[in-house]
JSON list of C-alpha atoms in Angstrom, two decimals:
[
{"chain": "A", "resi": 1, "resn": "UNK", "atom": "CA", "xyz": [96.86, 135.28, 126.77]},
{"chain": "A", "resi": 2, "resn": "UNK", "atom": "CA", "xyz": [98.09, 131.66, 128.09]},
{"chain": "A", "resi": 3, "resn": "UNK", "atom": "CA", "xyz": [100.26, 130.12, 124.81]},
{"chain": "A", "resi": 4, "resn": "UNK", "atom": "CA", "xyz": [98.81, 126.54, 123.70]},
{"chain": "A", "resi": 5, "resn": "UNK", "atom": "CA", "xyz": [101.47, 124.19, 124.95]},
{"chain": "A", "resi": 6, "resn": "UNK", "atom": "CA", "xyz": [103.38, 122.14, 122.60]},
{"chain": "A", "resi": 7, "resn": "UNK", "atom": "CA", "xyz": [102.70, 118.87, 121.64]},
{"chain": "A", "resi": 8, "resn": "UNK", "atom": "CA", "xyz": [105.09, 116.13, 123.97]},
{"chain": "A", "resi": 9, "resn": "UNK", "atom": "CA", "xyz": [107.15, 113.83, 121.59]},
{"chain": "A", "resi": 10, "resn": "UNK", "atom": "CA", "xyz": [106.82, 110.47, 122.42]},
{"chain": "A", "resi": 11, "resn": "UNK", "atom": "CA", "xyz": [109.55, 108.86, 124.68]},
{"chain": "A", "resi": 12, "resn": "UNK", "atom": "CA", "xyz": [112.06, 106.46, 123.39]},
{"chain": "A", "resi": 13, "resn": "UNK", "atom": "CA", "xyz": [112.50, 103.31, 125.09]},
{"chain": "A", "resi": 14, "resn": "UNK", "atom": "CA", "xyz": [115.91, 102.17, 125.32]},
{"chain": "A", "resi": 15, "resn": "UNK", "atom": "CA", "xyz": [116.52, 98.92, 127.73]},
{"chain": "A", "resi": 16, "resn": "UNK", "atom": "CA", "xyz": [115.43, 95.59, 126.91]},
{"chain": "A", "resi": 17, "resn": "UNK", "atom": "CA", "xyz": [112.24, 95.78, 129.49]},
{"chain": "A", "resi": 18, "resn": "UNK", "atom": "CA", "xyz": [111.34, 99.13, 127.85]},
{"chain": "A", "resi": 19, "resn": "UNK", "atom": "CA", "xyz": [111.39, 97.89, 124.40]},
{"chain": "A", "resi": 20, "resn": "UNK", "atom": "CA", "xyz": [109.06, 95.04, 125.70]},
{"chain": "A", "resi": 21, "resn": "UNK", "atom": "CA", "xyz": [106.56, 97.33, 127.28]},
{"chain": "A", "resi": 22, "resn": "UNK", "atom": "CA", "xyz": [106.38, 99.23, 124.08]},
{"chain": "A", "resi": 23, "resn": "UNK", "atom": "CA", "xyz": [105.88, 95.79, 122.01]},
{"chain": "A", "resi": 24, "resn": "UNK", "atom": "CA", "xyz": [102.99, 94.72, 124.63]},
{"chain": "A", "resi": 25, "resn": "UNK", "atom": "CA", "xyz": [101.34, 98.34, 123.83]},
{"chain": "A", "resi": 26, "resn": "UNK", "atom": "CA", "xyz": [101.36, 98.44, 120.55]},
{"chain": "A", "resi": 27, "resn": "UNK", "atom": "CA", "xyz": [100.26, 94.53, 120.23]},
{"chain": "A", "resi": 28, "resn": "UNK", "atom": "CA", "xyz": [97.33, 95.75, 122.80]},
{"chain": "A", "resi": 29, "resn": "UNK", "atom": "CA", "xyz": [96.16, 98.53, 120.51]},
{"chain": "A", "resi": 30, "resn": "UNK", "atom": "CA", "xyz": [96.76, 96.49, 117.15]},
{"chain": "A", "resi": 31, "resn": "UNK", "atom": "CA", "xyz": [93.85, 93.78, 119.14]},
{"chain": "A", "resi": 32, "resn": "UNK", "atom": "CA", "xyz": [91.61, 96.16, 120.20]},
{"chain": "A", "resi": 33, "resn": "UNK", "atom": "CA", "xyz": [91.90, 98.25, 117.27]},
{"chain": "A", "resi": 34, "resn": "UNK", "atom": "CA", "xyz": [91.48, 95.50, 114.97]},
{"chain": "A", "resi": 35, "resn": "UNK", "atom": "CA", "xyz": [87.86, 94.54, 117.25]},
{"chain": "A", "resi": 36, "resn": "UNK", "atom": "CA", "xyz": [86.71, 98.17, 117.94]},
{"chain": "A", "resi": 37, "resn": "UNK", "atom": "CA", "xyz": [88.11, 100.43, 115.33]},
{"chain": "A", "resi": 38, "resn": "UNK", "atom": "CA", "xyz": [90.11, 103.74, 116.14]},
{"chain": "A", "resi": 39, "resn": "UNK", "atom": "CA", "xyz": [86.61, 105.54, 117.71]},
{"chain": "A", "resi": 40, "resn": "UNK", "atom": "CA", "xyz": [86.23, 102.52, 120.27]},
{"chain": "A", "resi": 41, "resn": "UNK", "atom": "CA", "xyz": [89.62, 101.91, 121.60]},
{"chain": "A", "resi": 42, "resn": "UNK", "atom": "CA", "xyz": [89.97, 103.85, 124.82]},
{"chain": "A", "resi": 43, "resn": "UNK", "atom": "CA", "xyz": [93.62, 104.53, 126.09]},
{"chain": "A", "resi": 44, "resn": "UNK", "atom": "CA", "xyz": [93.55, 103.05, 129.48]},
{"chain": "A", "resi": 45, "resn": "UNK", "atom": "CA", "xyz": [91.64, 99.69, 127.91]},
{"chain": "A", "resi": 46, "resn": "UNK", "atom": "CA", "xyz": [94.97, 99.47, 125.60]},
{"chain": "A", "resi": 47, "resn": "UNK", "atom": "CA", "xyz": [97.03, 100.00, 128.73]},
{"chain": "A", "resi": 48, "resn": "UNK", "atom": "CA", "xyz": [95.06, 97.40, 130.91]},
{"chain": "A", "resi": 49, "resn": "UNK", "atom": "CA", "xyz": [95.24, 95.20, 127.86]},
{"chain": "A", "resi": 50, "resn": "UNK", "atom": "CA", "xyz": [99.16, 95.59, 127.96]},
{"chain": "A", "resi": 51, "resn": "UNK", "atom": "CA", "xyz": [99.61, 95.37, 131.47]},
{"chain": "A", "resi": 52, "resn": "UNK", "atom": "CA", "xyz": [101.30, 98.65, 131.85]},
{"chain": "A", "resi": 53, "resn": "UNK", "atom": "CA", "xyz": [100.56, 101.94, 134.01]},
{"chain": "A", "resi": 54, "resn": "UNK", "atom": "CA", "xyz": [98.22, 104.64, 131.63]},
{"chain": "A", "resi": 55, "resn": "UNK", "atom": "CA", "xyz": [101.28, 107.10, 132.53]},
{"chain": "A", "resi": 56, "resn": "UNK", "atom": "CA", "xyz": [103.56, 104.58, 130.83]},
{"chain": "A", "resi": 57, "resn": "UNK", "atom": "CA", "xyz": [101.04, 104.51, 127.84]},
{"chain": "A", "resi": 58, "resn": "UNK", "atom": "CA", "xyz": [101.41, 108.35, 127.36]},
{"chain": "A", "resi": 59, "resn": "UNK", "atom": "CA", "xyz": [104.93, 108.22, 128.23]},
{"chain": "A", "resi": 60, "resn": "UNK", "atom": "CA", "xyz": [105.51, 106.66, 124.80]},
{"chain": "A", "resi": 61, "resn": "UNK", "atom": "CA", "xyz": [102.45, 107.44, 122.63]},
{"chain": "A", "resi": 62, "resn": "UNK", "atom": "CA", "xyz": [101.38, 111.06, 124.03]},
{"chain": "A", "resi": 63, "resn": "UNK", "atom": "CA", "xyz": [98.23, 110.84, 121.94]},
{"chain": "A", "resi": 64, "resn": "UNK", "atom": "CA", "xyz": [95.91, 108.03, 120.15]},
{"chain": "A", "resi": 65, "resn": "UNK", "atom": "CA", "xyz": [97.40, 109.10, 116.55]},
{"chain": "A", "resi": 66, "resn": "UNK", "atom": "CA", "xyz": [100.43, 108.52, 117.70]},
{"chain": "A", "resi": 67, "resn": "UNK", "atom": "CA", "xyz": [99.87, 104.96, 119.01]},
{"chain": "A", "resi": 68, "resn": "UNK", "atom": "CA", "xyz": [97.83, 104.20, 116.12]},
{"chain": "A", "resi": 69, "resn": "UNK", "atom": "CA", "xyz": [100.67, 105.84, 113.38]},
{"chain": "A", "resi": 70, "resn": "UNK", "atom": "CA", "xyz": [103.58, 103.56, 115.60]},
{"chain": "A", "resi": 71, "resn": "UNK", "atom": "CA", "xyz": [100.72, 100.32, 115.15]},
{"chain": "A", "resi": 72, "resn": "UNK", "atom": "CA", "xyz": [101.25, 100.85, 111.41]},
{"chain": "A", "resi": 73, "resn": "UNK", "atom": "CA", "xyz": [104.90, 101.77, 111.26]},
{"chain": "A", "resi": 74, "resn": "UNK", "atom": "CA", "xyz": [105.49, 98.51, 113.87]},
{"chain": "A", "resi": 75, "resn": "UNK", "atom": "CA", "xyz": [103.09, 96.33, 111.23]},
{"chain": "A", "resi": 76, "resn": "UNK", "atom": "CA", "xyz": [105.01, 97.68, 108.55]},
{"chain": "A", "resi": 77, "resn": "UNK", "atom": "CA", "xyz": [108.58, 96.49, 110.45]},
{"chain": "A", "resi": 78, "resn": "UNK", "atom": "CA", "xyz": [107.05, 93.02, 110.81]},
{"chain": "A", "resi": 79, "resn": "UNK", "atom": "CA", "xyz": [105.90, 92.08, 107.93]},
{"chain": "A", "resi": 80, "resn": "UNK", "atom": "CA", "xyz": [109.22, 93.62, 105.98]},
{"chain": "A", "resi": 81, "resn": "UNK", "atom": "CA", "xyz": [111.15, 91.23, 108.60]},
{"chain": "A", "resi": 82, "resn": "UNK", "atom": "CA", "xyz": [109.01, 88.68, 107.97]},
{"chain": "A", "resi": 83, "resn": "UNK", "atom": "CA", "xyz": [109.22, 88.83, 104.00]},
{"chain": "A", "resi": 84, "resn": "UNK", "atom": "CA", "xyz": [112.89, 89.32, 103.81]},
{"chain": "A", "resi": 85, "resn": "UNK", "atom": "CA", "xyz": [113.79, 86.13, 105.36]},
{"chain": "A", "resi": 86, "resn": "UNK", "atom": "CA", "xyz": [111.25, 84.22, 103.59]},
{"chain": "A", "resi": 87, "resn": "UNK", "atom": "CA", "xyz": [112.45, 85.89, 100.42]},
{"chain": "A", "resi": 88, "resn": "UNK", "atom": "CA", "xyz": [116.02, 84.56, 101.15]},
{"chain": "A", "resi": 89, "resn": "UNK", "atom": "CA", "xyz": [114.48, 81.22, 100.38]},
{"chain": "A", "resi": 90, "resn": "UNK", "atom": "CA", "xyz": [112.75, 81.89, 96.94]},
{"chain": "A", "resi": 91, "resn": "UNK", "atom": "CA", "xyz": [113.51, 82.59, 93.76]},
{"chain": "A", "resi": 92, "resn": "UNK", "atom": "CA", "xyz": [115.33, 85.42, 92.64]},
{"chain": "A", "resi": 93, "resn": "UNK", "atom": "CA", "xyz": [113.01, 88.06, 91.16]},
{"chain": "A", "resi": 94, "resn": "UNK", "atom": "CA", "xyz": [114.29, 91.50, 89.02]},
{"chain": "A", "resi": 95, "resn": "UNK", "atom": "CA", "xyz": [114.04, 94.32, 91.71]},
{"chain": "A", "resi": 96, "resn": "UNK", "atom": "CA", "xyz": [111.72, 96.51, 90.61]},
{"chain": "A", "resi": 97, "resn": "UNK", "atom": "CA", "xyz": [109.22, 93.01, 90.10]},
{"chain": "A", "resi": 98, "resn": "UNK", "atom": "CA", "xyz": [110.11, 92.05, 93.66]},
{"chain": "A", "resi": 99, "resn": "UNK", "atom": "CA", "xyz": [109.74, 95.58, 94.91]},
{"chain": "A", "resi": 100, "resn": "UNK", "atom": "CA", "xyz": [105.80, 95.62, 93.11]},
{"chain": "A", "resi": 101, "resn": "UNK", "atom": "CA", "xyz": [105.10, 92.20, 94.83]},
{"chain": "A", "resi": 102, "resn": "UNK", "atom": "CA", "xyz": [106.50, 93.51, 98.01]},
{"chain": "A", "resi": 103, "resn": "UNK", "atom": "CA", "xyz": [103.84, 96.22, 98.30]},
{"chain": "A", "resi": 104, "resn": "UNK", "atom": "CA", "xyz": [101.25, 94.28, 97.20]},
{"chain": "A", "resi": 105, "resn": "UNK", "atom": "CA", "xyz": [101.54, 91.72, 99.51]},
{"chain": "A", "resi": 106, "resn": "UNK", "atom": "CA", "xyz": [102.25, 94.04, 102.31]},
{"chain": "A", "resi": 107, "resn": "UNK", "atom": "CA", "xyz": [98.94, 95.86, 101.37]},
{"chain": "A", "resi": 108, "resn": "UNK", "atom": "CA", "xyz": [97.20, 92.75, 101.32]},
{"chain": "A", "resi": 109, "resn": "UNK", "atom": "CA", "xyz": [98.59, 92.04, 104.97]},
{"chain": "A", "resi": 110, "resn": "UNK", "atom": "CA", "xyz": [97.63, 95.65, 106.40]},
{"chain": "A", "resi": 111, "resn": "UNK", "atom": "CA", "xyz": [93.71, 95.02, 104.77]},
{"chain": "A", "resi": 112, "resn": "UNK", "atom": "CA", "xyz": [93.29, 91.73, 106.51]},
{"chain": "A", "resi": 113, "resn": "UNK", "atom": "CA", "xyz": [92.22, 93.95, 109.42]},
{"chain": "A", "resi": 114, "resn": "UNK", "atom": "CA", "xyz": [89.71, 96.39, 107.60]},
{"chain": "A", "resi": 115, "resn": "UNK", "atom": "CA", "xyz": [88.99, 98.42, 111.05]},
{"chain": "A", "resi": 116, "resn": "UNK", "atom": "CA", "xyz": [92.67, 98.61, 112.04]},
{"chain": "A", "resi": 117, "resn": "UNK", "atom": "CA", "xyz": [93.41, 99.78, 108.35]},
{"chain": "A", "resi": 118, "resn": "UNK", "atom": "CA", "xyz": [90.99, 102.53, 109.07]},
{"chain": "A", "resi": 119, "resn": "UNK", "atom": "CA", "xyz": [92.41, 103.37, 112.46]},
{"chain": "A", "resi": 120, "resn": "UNK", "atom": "CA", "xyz": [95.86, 103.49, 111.61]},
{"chain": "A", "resi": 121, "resn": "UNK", "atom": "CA", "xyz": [95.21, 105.34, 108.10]},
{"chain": "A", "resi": 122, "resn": "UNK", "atom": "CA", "xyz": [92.96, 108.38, 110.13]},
{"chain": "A", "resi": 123, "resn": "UNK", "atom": "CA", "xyz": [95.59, 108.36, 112.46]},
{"chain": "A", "resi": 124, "resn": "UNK", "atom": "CA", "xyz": [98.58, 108.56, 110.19]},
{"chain": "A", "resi": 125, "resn": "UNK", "atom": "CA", "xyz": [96.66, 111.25, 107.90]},
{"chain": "A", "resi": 126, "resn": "UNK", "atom": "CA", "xyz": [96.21, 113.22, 111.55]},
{"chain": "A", "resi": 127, "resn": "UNK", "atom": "CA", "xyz": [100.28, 112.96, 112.29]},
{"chain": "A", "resi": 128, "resn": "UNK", "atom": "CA", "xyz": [101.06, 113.76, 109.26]},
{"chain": "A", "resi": 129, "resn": "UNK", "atom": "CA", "xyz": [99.04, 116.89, 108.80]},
{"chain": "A", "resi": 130, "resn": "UNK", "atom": "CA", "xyz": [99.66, 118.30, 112.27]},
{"chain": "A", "resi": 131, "resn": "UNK", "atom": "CA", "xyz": [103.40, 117.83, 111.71]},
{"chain": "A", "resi": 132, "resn": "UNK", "atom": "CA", "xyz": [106.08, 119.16, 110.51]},
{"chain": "A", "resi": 133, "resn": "UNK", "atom": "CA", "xyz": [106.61, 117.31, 107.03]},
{"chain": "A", "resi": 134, "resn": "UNK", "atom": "CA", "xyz": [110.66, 117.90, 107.04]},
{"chain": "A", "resi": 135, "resn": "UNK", "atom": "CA", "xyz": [110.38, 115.20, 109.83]},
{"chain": "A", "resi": 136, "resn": "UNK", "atom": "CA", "xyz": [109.43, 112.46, 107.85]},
{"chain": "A", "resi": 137, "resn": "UNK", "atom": "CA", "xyz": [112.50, 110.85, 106.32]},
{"chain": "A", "resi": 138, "resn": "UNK", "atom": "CA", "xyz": [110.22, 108.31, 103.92]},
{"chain": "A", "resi": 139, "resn": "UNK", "atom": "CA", "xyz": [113.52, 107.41, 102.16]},
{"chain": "A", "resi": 140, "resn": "UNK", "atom": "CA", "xyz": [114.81, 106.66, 105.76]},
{"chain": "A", "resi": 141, "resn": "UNK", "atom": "CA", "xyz": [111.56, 104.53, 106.75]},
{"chain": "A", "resi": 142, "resn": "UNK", "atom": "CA", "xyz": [111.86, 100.79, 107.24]},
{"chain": "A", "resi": 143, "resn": "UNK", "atom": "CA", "xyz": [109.79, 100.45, 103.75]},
{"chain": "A", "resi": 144, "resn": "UNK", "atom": "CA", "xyz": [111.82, 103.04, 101.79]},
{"chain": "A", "resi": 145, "resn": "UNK", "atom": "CA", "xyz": [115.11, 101.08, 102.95]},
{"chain": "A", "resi": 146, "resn": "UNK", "atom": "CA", "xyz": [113.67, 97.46, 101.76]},
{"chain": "A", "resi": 147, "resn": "UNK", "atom": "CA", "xyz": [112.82, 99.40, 98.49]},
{"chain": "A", "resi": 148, "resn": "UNK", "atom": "CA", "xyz": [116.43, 100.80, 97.93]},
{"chain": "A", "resi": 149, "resn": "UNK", "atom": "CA", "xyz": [117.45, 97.33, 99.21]},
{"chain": "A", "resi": 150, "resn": "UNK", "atom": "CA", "xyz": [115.62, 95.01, 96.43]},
{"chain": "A", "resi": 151, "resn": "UNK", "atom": "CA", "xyz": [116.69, 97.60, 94.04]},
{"chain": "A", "resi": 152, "resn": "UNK", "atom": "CA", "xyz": [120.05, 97.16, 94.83]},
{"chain": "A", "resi": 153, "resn": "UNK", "atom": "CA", "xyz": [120.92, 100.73, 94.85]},
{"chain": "A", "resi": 154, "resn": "UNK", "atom": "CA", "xyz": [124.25, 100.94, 97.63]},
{"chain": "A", "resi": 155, "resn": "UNK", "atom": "CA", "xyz": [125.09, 104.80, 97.69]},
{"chain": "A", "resi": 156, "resn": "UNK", "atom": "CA", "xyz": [121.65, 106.75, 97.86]},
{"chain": "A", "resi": 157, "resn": "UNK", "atom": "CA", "xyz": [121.63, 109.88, 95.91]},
{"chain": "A", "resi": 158, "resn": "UNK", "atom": "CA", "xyz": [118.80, 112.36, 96.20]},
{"chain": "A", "resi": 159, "resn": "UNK", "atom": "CA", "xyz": [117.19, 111.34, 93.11]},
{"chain": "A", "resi": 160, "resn": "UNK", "atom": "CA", "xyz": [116.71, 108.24, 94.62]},
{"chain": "A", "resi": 161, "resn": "UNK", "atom": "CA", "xyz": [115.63, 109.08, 98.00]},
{"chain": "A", "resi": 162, "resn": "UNK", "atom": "CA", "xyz": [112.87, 111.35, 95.24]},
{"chain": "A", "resi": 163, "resn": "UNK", "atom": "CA", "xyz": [112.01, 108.34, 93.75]},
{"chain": "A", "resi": 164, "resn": "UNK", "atom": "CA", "xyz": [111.15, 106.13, 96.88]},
{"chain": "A", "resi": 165, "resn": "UNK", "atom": "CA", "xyz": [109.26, 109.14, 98.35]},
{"chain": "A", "resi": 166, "resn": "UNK", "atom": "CA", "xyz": [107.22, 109.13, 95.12]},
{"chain": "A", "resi": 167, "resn": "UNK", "atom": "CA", "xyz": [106.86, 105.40, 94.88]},
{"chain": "A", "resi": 168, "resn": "UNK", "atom": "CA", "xyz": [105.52, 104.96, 98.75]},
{"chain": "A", "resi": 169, "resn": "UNK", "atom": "CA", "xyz": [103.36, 108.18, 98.24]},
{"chain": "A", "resi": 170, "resn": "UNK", "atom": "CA", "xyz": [101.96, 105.99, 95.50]},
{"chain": "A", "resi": 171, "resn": "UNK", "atom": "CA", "xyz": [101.11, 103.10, 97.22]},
{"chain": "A", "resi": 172, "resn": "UNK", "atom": "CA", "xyz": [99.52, 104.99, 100.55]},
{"chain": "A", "resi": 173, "resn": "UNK", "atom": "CA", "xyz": [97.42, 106.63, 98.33]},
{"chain": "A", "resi": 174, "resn": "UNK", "atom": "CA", "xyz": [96.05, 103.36, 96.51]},
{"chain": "A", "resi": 175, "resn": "UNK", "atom": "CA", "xyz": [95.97, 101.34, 99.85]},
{"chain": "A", "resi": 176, "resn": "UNK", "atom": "CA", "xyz": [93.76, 104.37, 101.22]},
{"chain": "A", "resi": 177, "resn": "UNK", "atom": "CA", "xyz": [91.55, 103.74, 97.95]},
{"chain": "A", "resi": 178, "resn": "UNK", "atom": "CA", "xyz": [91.48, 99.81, 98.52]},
{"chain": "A", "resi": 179, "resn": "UNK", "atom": "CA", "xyz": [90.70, 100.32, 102.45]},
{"chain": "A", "resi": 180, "resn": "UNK", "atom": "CA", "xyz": [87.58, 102.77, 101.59]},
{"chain": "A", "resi": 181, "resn": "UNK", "atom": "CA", "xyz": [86.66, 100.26, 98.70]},
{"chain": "A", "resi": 182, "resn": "UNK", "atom": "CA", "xyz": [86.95, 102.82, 96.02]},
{"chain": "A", "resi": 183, "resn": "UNK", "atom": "CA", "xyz": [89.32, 99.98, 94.00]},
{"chain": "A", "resi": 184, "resn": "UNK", "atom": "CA", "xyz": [88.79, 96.39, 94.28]},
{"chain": "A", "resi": 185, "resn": "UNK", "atom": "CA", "xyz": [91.96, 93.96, 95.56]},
{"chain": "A", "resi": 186, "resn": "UNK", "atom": "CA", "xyz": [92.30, 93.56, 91.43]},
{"chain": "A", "resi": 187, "resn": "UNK", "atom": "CA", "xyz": [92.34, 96.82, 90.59]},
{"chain": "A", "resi": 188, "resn": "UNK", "atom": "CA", "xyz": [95.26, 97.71, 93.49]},
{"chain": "A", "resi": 189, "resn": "UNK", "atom": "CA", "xyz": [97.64, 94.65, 92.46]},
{"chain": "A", "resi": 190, "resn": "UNK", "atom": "CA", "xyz": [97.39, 96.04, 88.38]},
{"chain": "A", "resi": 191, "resn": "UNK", "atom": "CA", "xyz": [97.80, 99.78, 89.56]},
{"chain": "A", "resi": 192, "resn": "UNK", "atom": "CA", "xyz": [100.38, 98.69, 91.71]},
{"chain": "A", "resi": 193, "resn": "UNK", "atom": "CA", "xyz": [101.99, 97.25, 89.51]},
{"chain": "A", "resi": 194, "resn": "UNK", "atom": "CA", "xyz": [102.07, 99.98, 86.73]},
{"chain": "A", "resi": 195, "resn": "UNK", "atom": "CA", "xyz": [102.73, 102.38, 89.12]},
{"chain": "A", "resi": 196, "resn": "UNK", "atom": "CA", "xyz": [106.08, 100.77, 90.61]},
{"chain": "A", "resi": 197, "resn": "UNK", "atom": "CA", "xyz": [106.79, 99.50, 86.95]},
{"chain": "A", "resi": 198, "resn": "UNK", "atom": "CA", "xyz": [106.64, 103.11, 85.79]},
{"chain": "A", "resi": 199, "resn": "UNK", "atom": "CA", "xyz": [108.34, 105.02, 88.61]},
{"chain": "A", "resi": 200, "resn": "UNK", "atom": "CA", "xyz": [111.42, 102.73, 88.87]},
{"chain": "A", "resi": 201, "resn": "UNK", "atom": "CA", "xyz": [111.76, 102.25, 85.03]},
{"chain": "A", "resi": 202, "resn": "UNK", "atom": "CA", "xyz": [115.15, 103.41, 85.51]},
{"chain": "A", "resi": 203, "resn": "UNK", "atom": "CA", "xyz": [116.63, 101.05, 87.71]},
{"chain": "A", "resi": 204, "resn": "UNK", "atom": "CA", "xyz": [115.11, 97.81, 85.41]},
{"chain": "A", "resi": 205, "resn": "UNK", "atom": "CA", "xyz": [118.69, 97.46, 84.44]},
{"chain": "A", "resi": 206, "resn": "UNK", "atom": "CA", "xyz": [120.65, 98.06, 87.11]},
{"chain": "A", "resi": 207, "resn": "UNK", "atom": "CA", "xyz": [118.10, 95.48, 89.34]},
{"chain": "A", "resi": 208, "resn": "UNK", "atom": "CA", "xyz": [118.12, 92.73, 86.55]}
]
């Protein structure tokens, strides 16, 4: 009996011209995912979109769950980018208030696209259940960094690293619930709010 072949991990780019093809794909499938949804975006329209050979497409993003879990991850860079410097302009905030406004204004920016919400939140669900979960490092993630950042926390022990995992597991799960409309934008800023308030009680101090 043939043995099912295992799955190819994606590529890494590594020159300058690489990381530019990968931008121009992902920017391709954010477009056409935010007009179609996941169901109508076809992998060689994203790769005619980008400009870039369909084996180049597959070279980094082996599957359309991948592409569409590196659209979110790639969002998620942005806007954290984005937010930082304009934060380096405003005023100071406690961490674990700045940290709550963080995620709800990320949130915010992920729904303004309710179809490529959808299509990167099937597709992220699909990674992560078809994975192996010791390889996500959520402490490790972008997000989990800007939340040990704004908390001000310098040497990261594993409670902390607990903490994060169970703060970001928080907010997927309510921006899942705000992207199927099972919690209105007002209902996901106050649980938000409460939740972050609650799970990083203990570093009110510290962040003050």
């Amino acid at each position: 009996m043939p043995r099912t072949a295992e799955p190819r991990q994606p590529a890494a780019p590594v020159s300058r011209k690489q990381l530019a093809r990968r931008v121009a794909i992902l920017r391709a499938a954010s477009e056409l995912g935010a007009r179609d949804g996941l169901a109508g975006v076809q992998m060689l329209d994203v790769a005619k979109e980008a400009g870039v050979a369909i084996a180049t497409l597959y070279r980094y993003f082996p599957s359309k769950t991948h592409l569409f879990t590196a659209v979110l991850e790639w969002h998620i860079e942005m806007f954290l980018e984005g937010h930082r410097e304009g934060a380096a302009h405003g005023p100071a905030a406690d961490g674990v208030t700045e940290v709550a406004e963080t995620l709800i204004a990320l949130t915010a920016k992920l729904l303004d696209s309710p179809l490529l919400a959808s299509a990167v939140a099937l597709s992220s669900f699909t990674e992560y259940a078809s994975a192996v979960p010791s390889r996500y490092d959520i402490a490790g993630s972008c997000l989990g960094q800007t939340v040990l950042r704004l908390l001000g926390v310098r040497e990261t022990r594993d409670e902390d690293r607990s903490t994060v995992r169970l703060l970001i597991y928080s907010w997927w799960g309510l921006f899942v619930a705000a992207q199927t409309e099972e919690i209105s934008a007002q209902q996901l800023e106050a649980d938000l709010r409460l939740a972050t308030r609650l799970i990083l009680a203990p570093y009110s101090d510290r962040s003050a």
